[in-house]
PDB file of C-alpha atoms in Angstrom:
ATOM      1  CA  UNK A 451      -1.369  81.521   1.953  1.00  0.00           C
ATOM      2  CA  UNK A 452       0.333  80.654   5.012  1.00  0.00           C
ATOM      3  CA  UNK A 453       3.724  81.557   3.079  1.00  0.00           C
ATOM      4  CA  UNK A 454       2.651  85.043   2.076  1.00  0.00           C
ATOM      5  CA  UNK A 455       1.494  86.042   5.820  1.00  0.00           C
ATOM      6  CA  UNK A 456       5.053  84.598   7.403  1.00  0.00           C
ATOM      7  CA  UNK A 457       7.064  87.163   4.053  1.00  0.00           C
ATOM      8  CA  UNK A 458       4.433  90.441   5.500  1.00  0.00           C
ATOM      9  CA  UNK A 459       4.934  89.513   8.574  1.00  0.00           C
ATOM     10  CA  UNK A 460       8.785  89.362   8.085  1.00  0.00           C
ATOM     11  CA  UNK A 461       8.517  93.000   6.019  1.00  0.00           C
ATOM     12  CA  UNK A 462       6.951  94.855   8.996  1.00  0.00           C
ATOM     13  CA  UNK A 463       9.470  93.425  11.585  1.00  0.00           C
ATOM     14  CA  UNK A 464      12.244  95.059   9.092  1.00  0.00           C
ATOM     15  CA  UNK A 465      10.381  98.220   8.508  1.00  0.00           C
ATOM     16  CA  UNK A 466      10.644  98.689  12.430  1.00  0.00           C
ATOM     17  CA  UNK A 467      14.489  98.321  12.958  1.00  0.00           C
ATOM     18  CA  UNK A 468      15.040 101.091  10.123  1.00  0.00           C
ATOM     19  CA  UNK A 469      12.398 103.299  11.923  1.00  0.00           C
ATOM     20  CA  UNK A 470      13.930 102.642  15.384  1.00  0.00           C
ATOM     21  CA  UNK A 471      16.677 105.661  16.553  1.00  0.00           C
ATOM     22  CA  UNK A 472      20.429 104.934  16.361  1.00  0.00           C
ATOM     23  CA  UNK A 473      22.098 104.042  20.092  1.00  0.00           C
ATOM     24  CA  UNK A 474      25.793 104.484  20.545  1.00  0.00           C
ATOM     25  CA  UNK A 475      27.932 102.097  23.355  1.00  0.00           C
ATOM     26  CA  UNK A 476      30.703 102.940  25.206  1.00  0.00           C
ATOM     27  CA  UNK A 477      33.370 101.673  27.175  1.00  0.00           C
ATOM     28  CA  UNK A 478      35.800 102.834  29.677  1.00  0.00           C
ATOM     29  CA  UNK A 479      38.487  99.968  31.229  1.00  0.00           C
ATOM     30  CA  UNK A 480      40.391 101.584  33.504  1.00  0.00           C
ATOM     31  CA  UNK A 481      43.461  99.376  35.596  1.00  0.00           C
ATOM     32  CA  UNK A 482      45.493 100.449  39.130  1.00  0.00           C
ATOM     33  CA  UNK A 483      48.848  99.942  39.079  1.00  0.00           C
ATOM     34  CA  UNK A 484      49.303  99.992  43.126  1.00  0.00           C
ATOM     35  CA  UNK A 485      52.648 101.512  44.073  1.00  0.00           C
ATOM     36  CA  UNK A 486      55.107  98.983  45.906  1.00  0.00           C
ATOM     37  CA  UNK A 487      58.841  99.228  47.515  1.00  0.00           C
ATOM     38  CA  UNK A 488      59.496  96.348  49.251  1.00  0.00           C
ATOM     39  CA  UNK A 489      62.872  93.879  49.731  1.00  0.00           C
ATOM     40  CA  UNK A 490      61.873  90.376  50.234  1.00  0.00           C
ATOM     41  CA  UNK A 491      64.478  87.124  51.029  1.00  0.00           C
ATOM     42  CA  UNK A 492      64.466  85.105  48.403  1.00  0.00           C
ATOM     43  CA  UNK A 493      66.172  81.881  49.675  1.00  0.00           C
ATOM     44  CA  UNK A 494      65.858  81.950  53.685  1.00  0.00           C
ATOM     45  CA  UNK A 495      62.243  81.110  54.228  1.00  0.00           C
ATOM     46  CA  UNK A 496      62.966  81.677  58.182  1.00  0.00           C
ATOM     47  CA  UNK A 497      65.247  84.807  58.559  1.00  0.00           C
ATOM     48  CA  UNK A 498      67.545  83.149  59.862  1.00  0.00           C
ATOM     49  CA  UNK A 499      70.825  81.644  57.718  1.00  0.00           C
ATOM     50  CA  UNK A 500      73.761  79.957  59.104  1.00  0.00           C
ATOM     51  CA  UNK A 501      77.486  80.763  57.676  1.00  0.00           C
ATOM     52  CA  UNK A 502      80.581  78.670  57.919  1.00  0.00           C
ATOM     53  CA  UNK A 503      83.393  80.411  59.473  1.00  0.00           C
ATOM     54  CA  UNK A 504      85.621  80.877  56.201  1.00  0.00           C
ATOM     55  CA  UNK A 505      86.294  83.425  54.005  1.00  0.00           C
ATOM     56  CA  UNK A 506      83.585  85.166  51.849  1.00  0.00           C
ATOM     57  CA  UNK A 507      80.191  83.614  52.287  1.00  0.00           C
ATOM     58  CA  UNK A 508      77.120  83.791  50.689  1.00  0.00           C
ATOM     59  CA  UNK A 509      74.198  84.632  53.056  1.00  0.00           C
ATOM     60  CA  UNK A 510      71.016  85.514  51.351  1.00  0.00           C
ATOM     61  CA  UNK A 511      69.620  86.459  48.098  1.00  0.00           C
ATOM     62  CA  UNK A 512      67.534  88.741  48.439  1.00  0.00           C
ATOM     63  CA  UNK A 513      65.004  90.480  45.822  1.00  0.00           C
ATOM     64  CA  UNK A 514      64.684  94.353  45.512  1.00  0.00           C
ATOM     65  CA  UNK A 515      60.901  95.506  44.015  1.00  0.00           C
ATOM     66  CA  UNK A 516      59.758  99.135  43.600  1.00  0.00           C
ATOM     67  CA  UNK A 517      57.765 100.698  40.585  1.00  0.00           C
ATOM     68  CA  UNK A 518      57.971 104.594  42.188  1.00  0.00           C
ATOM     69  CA  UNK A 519      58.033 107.316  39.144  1.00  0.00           C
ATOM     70  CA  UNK A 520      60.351 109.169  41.069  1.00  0.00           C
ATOM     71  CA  UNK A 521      62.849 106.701  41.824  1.00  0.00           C
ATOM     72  CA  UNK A 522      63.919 103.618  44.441  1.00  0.00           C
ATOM     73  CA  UNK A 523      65.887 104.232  47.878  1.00  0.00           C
ATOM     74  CA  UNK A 524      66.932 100.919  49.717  1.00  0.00           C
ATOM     75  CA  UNK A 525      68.456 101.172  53.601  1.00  0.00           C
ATOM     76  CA  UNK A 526      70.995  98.462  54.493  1.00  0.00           C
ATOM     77  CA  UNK A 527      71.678  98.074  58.795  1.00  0.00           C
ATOM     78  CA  UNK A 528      73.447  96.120  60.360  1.00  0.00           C
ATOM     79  CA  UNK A 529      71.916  95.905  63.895  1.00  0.00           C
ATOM     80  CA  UNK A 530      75.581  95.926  66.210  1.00  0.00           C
ATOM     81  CA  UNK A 531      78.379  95.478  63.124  1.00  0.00           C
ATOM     82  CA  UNK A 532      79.419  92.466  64.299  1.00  0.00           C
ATOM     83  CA  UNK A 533      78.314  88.915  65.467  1.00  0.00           C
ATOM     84  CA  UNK A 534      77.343  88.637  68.962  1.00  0.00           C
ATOM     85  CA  UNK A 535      77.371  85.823  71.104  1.00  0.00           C
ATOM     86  CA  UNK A 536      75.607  85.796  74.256  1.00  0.00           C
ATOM     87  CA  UNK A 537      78.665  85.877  76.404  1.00  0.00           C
ATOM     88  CA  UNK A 538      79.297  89.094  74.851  1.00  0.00           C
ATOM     89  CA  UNK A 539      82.076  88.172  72.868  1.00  0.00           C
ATOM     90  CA  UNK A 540      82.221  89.460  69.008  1.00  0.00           C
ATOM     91  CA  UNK A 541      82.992  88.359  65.506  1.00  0.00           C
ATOM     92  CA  UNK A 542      84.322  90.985  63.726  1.00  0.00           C
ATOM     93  CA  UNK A 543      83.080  90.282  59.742  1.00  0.00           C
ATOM     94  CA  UNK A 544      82.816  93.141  56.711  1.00  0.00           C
ATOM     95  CA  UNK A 545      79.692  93.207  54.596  1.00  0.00           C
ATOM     96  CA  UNK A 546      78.944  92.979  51.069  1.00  0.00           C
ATOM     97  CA  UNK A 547      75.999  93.773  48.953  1.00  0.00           C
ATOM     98  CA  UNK A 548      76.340  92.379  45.354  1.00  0.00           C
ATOM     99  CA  UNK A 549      73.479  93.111  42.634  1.00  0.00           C
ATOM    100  CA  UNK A 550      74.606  91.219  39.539  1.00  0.00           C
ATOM    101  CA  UNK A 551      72.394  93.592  36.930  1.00  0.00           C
ATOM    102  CA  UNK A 552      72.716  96.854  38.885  1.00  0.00           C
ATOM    103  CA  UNK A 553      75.321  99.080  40.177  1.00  0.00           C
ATOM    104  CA  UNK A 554      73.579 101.472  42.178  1.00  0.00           C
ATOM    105  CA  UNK A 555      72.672  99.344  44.894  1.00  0.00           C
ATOM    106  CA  UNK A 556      75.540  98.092  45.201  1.00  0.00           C
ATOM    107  CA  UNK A 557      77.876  98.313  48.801  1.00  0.00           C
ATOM    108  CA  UNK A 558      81.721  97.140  48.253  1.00  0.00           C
ATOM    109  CA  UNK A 559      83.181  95.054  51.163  1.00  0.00           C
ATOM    110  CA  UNK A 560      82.994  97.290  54.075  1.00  0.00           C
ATOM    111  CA  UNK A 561      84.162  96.378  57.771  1.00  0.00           C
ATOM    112  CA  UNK A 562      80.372  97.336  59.770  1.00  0.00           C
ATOM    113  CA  UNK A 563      80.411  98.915  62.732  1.00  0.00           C
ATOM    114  CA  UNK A 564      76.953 100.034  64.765  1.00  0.00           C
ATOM    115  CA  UNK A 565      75.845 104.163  63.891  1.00  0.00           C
ATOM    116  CA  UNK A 566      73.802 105.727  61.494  1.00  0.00           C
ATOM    117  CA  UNK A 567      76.655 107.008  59.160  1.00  0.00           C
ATOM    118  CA  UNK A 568      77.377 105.609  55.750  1.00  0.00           C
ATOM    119  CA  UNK A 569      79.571 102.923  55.915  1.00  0.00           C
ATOM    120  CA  UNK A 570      79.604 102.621  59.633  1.00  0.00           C
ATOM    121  CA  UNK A 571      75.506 100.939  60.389  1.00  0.00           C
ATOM    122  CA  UNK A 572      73.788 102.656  57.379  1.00  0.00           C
ATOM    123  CA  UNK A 573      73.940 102.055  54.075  1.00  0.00           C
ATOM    124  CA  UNK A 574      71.890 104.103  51.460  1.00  0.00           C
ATOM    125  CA  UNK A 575      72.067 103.396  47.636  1.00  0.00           C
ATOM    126  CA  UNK A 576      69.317 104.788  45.247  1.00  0.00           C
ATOM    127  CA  UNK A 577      68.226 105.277  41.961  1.00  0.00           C
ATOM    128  CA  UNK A 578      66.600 107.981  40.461  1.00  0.00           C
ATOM    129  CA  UNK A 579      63.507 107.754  38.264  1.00  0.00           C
ATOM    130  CA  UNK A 580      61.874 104.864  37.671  1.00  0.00           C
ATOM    131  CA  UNK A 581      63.562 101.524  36.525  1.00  0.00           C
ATOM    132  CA  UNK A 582      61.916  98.361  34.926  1.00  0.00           C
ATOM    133  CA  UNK A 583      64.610  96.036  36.001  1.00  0.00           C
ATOM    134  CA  UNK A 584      63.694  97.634  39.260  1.00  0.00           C
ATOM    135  CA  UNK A 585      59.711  97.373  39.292  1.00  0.00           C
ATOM    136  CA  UNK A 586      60.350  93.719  37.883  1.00  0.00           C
ATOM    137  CA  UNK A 587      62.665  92.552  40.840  1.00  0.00           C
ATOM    138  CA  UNK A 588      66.154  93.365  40.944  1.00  0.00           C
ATOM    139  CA  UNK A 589      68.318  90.227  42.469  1.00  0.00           C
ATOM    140  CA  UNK A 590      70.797  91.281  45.361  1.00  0.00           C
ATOM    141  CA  UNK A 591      73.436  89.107  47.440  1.00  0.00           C
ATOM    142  CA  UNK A 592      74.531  89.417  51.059  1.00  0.00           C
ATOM    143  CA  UNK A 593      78.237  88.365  51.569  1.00  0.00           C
ATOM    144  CA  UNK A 594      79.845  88.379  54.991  1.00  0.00           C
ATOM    145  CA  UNK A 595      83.410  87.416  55.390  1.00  0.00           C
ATOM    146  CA  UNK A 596      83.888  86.880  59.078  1.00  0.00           C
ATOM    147  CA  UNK A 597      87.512  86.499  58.738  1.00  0.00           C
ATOM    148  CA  UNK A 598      88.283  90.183  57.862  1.00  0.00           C
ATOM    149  CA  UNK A 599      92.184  89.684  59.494  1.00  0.00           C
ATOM    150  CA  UNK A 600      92.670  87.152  56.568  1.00  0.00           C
ATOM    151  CA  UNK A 601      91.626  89.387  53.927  1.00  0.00           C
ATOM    152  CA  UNK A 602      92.658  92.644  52.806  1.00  0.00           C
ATOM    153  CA  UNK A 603      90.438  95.237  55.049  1.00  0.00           C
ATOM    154  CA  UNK A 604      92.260  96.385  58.398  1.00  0.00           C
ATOM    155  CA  UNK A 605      89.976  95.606  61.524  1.00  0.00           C
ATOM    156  CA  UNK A 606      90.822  96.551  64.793  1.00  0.00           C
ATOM    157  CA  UNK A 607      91.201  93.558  66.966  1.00  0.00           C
ATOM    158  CA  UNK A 608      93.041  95.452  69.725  1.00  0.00           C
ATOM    159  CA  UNK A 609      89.024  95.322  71.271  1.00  0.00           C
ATOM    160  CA  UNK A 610      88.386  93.024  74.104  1.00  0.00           C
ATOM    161  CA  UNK A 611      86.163  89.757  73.141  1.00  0.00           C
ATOM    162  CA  UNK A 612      86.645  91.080  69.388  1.00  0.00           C
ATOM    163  CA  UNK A 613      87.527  88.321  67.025  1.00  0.00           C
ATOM    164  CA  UNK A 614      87.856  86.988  63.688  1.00  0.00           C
ATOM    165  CA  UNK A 615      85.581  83.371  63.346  1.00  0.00           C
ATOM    166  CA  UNK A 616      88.794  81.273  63.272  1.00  0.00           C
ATOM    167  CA  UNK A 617      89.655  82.334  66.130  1.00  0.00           C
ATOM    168  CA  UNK A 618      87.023  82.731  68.068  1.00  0.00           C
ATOM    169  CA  UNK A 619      85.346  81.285  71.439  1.00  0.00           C
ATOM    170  CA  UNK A 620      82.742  78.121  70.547  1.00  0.00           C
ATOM    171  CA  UNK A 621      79.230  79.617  71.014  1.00  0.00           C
ATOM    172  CA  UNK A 622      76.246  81.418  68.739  1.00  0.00           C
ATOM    173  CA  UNK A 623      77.223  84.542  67.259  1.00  0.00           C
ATOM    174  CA  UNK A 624      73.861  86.693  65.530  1.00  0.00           C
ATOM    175  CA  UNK A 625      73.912  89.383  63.531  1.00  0.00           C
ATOM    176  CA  UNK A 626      70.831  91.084  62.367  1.00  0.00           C
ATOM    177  CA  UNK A 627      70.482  92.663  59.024  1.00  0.00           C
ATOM    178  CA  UNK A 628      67.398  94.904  58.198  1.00  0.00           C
ATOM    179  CA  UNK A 629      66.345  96.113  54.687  1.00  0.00           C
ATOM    180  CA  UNK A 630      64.292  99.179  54.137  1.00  0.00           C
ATOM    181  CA  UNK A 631      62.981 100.126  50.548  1.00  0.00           C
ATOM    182  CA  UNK A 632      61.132 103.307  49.595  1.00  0.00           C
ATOM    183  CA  UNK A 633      60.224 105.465  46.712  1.00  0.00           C
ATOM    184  CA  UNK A 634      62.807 108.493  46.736  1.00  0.00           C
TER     185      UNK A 634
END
């Protein structure tokens, strides 16, 4: 008997799901992608790198991040487009900005001086639209060669306390480089 009760019992409790009204779930996942433009140093934890007075140097790698639709716009300056010391004396050196997997941010070897003209303190490269190599981290290089007079470029020396590292008075020379990214 007790087997036939537990079998109704079981019956009724089956009856009631089929009676019971159909109930539909749903599910909306939404994610942010937050936008970003930013150039981070990669290998100078302190902002601060020293360079050997030779030819071209490496100074910094730096990394290059945006993920704007309508494009990326980086601003290179060079504070005073040269090293100073504090005695006022100068280093004359040119600039370059390498990017091993992208051409448009690149700058060729340029001989700084301080403005806000291309080429003279500014230096604006861009890209239009957006770029995954870009929004991933695109790897630049900062090369000075403070020797300019040994190398192919034409700096004027004729400048008082203007003068290329080897020949140079002992003392600090500083030179400070900011980096400015933005969506275009």
């Amino acid at each position: 008997m007790r087997n036939s009760l537990f079998l109704a019992s079981a019956a009724i409790a089956l009856v009631g799901f089929n009676a019971a009204p159909a109930m539909a779930e749903t599910l909306s996942v939404q994610g942010v992608v937050a936008p970003y433009c930013n150039v981070n140093l990669t290998n100078v934890s302190s902002g601060t790198a020293s360079i050997a007075f030779t030819d071209n140097q490496k100074v910094a790698n730096l990394r290059l991040s945006c993920n704007a639709a309508s494009g990326t716009k980086m601003v290179t300056d060079p504070l005073n487009g040269d090293l100073l010391s504090a005695a006022g004396n100068r280093i004359n050196y040119a600039m370059t900005l390498k990017s091993p997997t992208n051409a448009n941010f690149v700058i060729n070897e340029t001989d700084t001086a301080p403005g806000n003209a291309e080429a003279v303190g500014l230096f604006t490269r861009q890209q239009a639209g957006y770029a995954q190599s870009v929004a991933n981290g695109l790897p630049l290089e900062l090369w000075l060669n403070v020797n300019v007079e040994n190398a192919n470029t034409q700096p004027d020396f004729s400048t008082p306390n203007v003068f290329p590292a080897d020949a140079a008075p002992a003392g600090t020379y500083t030179e400070v480089f900011s980096f400015t990214a933005s969506s275009i």
